[in-house]
PDB file of C-alpha atoms in Angstrom:
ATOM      1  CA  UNK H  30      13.481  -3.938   4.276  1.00 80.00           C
ATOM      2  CA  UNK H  31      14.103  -0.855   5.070  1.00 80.00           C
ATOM      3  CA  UNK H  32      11.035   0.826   2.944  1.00 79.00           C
ATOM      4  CA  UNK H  33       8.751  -1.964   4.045  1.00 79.00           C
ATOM      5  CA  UNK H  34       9.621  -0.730   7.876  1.00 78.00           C
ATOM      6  CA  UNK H  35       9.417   2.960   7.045  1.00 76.00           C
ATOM      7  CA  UNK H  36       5.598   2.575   5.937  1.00 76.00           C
ATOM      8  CA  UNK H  37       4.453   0.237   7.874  1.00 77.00           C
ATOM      9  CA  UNK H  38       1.236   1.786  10.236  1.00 74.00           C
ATOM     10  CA  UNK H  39       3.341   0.254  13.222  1.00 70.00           C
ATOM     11  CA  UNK H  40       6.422   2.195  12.861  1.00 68.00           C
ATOM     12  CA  UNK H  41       4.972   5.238  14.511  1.00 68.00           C
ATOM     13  CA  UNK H  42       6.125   3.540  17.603  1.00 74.00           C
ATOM     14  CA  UNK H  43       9.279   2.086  16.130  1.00 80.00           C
ATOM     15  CA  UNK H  44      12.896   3.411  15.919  1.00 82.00           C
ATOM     16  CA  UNK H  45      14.717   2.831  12.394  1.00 85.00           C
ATOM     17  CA  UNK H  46      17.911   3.449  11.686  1.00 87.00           C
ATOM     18  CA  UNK H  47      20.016   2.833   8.619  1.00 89.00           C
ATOM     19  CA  UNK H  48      23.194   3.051   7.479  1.00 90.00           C
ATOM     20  CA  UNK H  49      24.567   2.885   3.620  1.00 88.00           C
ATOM     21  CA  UNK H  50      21.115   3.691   2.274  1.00 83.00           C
ATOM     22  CA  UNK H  51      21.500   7.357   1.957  1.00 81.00           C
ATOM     23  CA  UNK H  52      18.998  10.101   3.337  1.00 80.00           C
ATOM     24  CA  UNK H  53      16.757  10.623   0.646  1.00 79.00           C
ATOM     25  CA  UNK H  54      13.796   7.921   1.662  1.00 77.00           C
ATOM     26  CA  UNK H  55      14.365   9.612   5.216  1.00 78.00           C
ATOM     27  CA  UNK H  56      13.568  13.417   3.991  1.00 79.00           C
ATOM     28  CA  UNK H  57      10.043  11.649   1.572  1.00 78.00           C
ATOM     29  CA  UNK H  58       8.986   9.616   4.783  1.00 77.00           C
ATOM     30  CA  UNK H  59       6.944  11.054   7.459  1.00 69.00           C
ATOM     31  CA  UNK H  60       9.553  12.788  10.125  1.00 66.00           C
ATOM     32  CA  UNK H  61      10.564   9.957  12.268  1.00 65.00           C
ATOM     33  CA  UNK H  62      10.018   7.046  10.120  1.00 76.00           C
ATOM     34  CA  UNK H  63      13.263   6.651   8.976  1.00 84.00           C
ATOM     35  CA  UNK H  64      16.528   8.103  10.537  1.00 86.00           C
ATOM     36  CA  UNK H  65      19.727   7.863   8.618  1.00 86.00           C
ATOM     37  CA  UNK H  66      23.194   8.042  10.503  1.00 88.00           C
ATOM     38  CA  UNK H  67      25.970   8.385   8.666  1.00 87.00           C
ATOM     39  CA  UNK H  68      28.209   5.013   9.583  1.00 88.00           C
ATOM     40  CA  UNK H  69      27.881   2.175  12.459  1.00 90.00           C
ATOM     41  CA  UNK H  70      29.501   4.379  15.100  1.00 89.00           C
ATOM     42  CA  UNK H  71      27.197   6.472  15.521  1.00 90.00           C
ATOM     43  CA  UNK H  72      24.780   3.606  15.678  1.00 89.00           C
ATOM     44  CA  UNK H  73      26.419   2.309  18.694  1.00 90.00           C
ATOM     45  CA  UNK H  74      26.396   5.727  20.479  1.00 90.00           C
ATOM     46  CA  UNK H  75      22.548   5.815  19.435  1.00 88.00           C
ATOM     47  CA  UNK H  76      22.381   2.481  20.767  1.00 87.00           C
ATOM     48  CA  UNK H  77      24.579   3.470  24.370  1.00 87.00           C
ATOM     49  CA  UNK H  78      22.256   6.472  24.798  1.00 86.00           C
ATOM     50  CA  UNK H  79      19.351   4.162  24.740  1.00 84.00           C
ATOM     51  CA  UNK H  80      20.676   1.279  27.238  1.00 84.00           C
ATOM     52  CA  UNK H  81      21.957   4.373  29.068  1.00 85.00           C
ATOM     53  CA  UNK H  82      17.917   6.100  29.524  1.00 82.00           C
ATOM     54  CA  UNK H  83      16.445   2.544  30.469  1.00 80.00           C
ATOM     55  CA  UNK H  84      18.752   1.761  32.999  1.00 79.00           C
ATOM     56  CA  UNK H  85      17.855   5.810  34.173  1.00 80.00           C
ATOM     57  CA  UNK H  86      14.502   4.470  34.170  1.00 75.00           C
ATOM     58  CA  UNK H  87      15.249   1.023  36.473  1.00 72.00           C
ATOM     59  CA  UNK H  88      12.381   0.718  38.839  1.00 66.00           C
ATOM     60  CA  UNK H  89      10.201   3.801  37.700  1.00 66.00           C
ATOM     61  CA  UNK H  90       6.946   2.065  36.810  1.00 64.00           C
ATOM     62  CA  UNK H  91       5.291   5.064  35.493  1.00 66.00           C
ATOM     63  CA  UNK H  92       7.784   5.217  32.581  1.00 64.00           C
ATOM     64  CA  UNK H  93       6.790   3.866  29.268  1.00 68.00           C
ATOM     65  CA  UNK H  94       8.416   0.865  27.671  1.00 73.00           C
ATOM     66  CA  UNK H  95      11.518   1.330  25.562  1.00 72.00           C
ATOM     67  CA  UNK H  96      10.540   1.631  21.606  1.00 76.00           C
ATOM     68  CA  UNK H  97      11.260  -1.257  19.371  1.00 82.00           C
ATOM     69  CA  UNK H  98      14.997  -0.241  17.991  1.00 86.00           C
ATOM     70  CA  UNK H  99      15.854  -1.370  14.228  1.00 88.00           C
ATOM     71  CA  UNK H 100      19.009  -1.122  12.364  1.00 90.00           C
ATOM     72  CA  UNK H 101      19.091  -1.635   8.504  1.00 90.00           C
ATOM     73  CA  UNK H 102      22.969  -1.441   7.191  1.00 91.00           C
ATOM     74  CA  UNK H 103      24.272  -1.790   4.086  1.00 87.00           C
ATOM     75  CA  UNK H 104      27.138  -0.206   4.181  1.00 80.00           C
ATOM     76  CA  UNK H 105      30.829  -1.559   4.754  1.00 83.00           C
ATOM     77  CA  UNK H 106      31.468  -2.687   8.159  1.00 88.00           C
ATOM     78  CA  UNK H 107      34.500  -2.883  10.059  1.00 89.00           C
ATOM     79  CA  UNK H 108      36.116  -5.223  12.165  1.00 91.00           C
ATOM     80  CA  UNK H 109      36.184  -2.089  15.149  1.00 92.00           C
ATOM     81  CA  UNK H 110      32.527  -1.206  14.390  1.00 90.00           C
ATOM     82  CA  UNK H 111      31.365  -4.411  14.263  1.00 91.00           C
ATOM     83  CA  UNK H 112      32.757  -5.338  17.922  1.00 93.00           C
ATOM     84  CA  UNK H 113      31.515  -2.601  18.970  1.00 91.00           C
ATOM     85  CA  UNK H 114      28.100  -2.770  17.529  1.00 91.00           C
ATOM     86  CA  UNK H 115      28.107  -6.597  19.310  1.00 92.00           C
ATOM     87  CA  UNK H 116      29.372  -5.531  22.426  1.00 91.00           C
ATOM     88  CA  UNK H 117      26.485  -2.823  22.721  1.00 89.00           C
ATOM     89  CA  UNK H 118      23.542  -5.538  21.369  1.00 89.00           C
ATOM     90  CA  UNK H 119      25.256  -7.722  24.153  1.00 88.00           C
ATOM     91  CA  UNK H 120      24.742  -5.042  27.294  1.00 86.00           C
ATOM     92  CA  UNK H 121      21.205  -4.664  26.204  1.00 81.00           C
ATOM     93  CA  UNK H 122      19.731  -8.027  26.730  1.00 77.00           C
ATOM     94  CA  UNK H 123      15.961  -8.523  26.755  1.00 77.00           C
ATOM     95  CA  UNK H 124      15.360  -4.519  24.998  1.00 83.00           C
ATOM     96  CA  UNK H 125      13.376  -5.108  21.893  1.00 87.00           C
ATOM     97  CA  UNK H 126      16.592  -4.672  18.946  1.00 87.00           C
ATOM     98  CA  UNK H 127      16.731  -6.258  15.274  1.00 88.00           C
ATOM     99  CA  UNK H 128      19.510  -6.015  13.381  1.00 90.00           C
ATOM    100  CA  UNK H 129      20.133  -6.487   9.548  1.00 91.00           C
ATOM    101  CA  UNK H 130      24.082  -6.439   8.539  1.00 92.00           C
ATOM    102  CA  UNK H 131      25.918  -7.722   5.282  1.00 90.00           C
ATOM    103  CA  UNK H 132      27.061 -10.694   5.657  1.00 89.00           C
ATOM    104  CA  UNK H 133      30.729 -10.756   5.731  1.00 89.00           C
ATOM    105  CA  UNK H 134      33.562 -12.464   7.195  1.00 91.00           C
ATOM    106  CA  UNK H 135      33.748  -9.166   9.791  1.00 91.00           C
ATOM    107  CA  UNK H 136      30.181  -9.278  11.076  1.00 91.00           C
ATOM    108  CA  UNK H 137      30.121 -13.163  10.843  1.00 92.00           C
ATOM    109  CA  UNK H 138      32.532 -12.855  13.767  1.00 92.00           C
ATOM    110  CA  UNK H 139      31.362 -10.536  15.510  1.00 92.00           C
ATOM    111  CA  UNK H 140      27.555 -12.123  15.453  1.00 92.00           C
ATOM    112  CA  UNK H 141      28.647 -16.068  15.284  1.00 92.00           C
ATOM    113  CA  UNK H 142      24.605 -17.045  16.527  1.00 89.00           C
ATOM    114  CA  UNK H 143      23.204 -14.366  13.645  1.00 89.00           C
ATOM    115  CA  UNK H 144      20.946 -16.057  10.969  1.00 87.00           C
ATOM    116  CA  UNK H 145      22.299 -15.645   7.460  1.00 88.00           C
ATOM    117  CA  UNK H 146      19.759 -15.400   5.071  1.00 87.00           C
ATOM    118  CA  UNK H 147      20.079 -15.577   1.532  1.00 85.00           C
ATOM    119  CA  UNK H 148      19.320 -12.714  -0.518  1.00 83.00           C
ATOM    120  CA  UNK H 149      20.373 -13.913  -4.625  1.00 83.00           C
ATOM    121  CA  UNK H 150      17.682 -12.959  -6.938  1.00 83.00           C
ATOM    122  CA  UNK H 151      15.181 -16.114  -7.468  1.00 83.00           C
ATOM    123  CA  UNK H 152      16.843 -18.020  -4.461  1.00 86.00           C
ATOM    124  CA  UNK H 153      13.878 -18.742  -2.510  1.00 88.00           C
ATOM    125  CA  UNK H 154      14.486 -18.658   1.745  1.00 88.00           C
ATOM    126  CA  UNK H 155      13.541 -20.564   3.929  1.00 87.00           C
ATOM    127  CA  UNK H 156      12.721 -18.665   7.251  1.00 83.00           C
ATOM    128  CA  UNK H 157      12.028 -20.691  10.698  1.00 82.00           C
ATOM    129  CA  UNK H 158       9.781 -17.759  11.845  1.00 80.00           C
ATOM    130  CA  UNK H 159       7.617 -18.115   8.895  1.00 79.00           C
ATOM    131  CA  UNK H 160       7.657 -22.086   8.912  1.00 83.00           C
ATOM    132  CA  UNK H 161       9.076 -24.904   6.774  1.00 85.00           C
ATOM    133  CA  UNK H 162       8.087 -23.883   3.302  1.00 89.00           C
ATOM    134  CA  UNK H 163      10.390 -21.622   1.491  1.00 89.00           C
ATOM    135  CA  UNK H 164       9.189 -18.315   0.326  1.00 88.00           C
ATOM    136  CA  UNK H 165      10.665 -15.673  -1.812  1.00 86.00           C
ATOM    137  CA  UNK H 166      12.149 -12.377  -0.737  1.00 84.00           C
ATOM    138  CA  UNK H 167      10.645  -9.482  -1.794  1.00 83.00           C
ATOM    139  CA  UNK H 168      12.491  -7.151  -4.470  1.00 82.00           C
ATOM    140  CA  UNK H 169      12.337  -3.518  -5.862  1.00 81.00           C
ATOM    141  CA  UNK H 170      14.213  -2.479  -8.723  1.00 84.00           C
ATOM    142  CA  UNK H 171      15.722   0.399 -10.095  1.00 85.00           C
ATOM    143  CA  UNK H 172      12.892   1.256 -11.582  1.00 89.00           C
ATOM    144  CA  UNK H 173      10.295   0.209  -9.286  1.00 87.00           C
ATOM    145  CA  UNK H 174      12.395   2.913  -6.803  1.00 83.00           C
ATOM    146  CA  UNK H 175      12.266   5.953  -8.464  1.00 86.00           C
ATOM    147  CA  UNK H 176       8.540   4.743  -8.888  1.00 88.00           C
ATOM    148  CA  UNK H 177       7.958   4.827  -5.209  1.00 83.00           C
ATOM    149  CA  UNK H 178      10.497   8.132  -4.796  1.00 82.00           C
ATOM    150  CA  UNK H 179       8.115   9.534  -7.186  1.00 85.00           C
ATOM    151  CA  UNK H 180       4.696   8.638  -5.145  1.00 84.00           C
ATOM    152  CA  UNK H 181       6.090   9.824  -2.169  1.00 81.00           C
ATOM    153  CA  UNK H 182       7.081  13.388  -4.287  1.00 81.00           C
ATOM    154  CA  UNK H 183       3.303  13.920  -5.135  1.00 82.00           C
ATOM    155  CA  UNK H 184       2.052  13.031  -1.659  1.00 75.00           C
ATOM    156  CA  UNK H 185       4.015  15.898   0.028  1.00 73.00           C
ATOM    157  CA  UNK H 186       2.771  18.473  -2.677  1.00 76.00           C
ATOM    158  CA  UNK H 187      -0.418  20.562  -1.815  1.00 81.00           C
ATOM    159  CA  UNK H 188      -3.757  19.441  -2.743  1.00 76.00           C
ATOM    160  CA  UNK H 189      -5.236  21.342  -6.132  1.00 79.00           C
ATOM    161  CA  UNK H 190      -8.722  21.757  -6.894  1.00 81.00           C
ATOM    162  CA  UNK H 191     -10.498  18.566  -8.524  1.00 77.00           C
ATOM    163  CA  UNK H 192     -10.819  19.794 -12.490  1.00 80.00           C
ATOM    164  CA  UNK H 193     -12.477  18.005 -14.835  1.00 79.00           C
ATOM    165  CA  UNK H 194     -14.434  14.395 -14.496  1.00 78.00           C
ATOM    166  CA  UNK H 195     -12.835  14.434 -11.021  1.00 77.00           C
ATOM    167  CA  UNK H 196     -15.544  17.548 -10.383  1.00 74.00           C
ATOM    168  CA  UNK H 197     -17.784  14.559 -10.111  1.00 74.00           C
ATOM    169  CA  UNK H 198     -16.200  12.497  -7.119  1.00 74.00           C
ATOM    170  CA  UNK H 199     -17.918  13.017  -3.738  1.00 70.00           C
ATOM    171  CA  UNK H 200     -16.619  14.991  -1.123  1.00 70.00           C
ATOM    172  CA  UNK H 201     -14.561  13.216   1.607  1.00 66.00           C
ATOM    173  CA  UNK H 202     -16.248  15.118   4.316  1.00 66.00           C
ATOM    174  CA  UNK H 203     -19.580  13.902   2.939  1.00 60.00           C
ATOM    175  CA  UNK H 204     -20.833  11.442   5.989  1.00 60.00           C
ATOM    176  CA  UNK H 205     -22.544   8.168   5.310  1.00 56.00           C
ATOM    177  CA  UNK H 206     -25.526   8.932   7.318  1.00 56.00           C
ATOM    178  CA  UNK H 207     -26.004  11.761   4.901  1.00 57.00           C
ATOM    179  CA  UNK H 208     -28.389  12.327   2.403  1.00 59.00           C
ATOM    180  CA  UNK H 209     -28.344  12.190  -1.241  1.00 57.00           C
ATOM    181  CA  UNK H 210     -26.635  15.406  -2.586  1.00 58.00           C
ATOM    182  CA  UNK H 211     -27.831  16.877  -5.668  1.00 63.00           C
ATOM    183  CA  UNK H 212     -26.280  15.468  -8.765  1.00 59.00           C
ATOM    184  CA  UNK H 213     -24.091  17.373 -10.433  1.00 56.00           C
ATOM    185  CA  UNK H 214     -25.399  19.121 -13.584  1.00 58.00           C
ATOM    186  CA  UNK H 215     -23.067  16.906 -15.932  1.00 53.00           C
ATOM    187  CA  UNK H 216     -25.391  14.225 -14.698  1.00 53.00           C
ATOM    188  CA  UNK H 217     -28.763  15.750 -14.886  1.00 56.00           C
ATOM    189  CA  UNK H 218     -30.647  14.411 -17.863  1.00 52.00           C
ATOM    190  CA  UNK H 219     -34.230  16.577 -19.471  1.00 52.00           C
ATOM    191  CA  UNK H 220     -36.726  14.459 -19.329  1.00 51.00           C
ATOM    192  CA  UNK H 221     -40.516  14.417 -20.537  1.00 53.00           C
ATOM    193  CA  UNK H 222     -42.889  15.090 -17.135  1.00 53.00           C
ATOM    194  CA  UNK H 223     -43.841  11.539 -18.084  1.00 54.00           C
ATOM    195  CA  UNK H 224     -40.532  10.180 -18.057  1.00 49.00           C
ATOM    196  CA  UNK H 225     -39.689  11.758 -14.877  1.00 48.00           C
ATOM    197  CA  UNK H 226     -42.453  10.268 -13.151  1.00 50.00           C
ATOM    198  CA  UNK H 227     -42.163   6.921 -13.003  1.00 48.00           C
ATOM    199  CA  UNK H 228     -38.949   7.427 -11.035  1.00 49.00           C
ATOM    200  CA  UNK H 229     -37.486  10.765 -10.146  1.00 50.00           C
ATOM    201  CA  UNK H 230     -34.455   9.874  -8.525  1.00 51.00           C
ATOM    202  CA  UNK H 231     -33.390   7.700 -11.147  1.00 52.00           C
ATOM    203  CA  UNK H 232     -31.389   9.335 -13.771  1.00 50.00           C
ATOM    204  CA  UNK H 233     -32.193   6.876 -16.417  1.00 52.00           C
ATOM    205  CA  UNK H 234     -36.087   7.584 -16.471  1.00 53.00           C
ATOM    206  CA  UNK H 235     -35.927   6.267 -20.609  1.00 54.00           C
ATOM    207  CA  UNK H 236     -33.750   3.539 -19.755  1.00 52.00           C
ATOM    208  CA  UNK H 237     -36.299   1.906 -16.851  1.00 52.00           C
ATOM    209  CA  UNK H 238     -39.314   2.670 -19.100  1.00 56.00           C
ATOM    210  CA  UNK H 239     -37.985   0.758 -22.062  1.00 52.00           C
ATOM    211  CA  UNK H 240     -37.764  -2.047 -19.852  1.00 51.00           C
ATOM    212  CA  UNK H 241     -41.172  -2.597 -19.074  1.00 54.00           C
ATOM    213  CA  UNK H 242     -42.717  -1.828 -22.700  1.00 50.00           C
ATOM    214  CA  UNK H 243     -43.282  -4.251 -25.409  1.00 52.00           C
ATOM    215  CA  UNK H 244     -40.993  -5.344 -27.751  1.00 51.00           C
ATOM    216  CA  UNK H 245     -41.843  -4.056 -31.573  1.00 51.00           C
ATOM    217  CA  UNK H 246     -40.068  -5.433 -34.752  1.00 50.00           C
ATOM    218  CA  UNK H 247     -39.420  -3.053 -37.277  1.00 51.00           C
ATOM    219  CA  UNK H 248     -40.416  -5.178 -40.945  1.00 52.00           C
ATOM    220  CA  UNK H 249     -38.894  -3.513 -44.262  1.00 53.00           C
ATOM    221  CA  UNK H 250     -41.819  -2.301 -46.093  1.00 55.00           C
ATOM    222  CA  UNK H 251     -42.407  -4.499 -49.533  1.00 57.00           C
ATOM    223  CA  UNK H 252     -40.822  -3.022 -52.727  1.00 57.00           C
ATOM    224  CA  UNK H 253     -42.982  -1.607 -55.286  1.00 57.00           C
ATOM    225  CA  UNK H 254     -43.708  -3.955 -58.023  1.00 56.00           C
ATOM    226  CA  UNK H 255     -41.802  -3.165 -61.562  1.00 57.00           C
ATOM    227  CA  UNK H 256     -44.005  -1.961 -64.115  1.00 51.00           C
TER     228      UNK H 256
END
């Protein structure tokens, strides 16, 4: 959840936190995307300093509206923190807040009207936002992690010149509106003047000739007879 939130296009406007998920998808991530804190508490004082700027902002109509606010946890959760965390949910009423906890007896009391979902591998869910059928959360591996770690390595690394068959891509500033460029000499093919002719900015002259021309069939020439 918490990497399908962090790329999202829509999460430039969004504030994610998490908790229990360390701080290394934060620091690959765009800065903002993601912000790690380090245990609930300090999502509820993150929480307090928001109810605490919209109620600053009671009756100013040329303020902007409060940012969607997103907690992912998967840490442990105590019985303290998770009061706490309810109490502060509970003082902030219509604000836009989501909130994604373990599922314990702790937060089960804290949250009694929470949804519990169901996330056992192959369980499928059934989700009343999404309607009646039941559809299957999404997964990432071990594997499939350090895949996506890796991706988001490379994209933060400079750009190196194109070598090789990659010389022959286009260049991304080239417009659509613009004309042809010149072909790269890899692809320019010699050519009889005839050849060239019948279509010079094909580069298959031979090719569209031989379409046009008769077909011959090439008979084996008789053997000599044995003396």
């Amino acid at each position: 959840m918490a990497l399908e939130a962090g790329t999202c296009e829509w999460t430039d406007h969004t504030e994610i936190m998490t908790v229990g998920l360390g701080t290394r998808l934060a620091t690959l991530l765009p800065r903002g995307r993601v912000r790690p804190l380090p245990h609930v508490s300090a999502v509820v004082a993150d929480l307090g300093a928001l109810l605490l700027e919209v109620h600053q902002q009671t009756g100013d109509t040329d303020m902007p509206e409060p940012l969607p606010w997103i907690l992912v946890c998967a840490g442990d959760v105590d019985a303290e923190q998770a009061w706490q965390l309810a109490d502060a949910v509970s003082a902030a009423r219509d604000l836009p807040i989501a909130i994604v906890l373990p599922a314990n007896d702790t937060t089960r009391a804290a949250f009694p009207a929470a949804e519990n979902i169901t996330t056992a591998p192959g369980t499928p869910v059934t989700l009343p936002q999404l309607g009646e059928e039941p559809v299957q959360l999404q997964r990432l591996t071990d594997e499939q992690y350090r895949q996506y770690l890796h991706a988001l390595q490379v994209a933060e690394e400079p750009a190196e010149p194109a070598a090789g068959t990659w010389q022959l891509a286009e260049s991304h500033e080239q417009t659509a509106a613009a004309g042809r460029p010149e072909p790269h000499p890899l692809l320019r093919i010699r050519t009889s003047d005839g050849e060239a002719a019948i279509d010079p900015g094909s580069p298959f002259p031979a090719l569209l000739a031989s379409v046009g021309a008769p077909r011959t069939t090439k008979t084996a020439s008789p053997a000599p007879p044995n003396l």
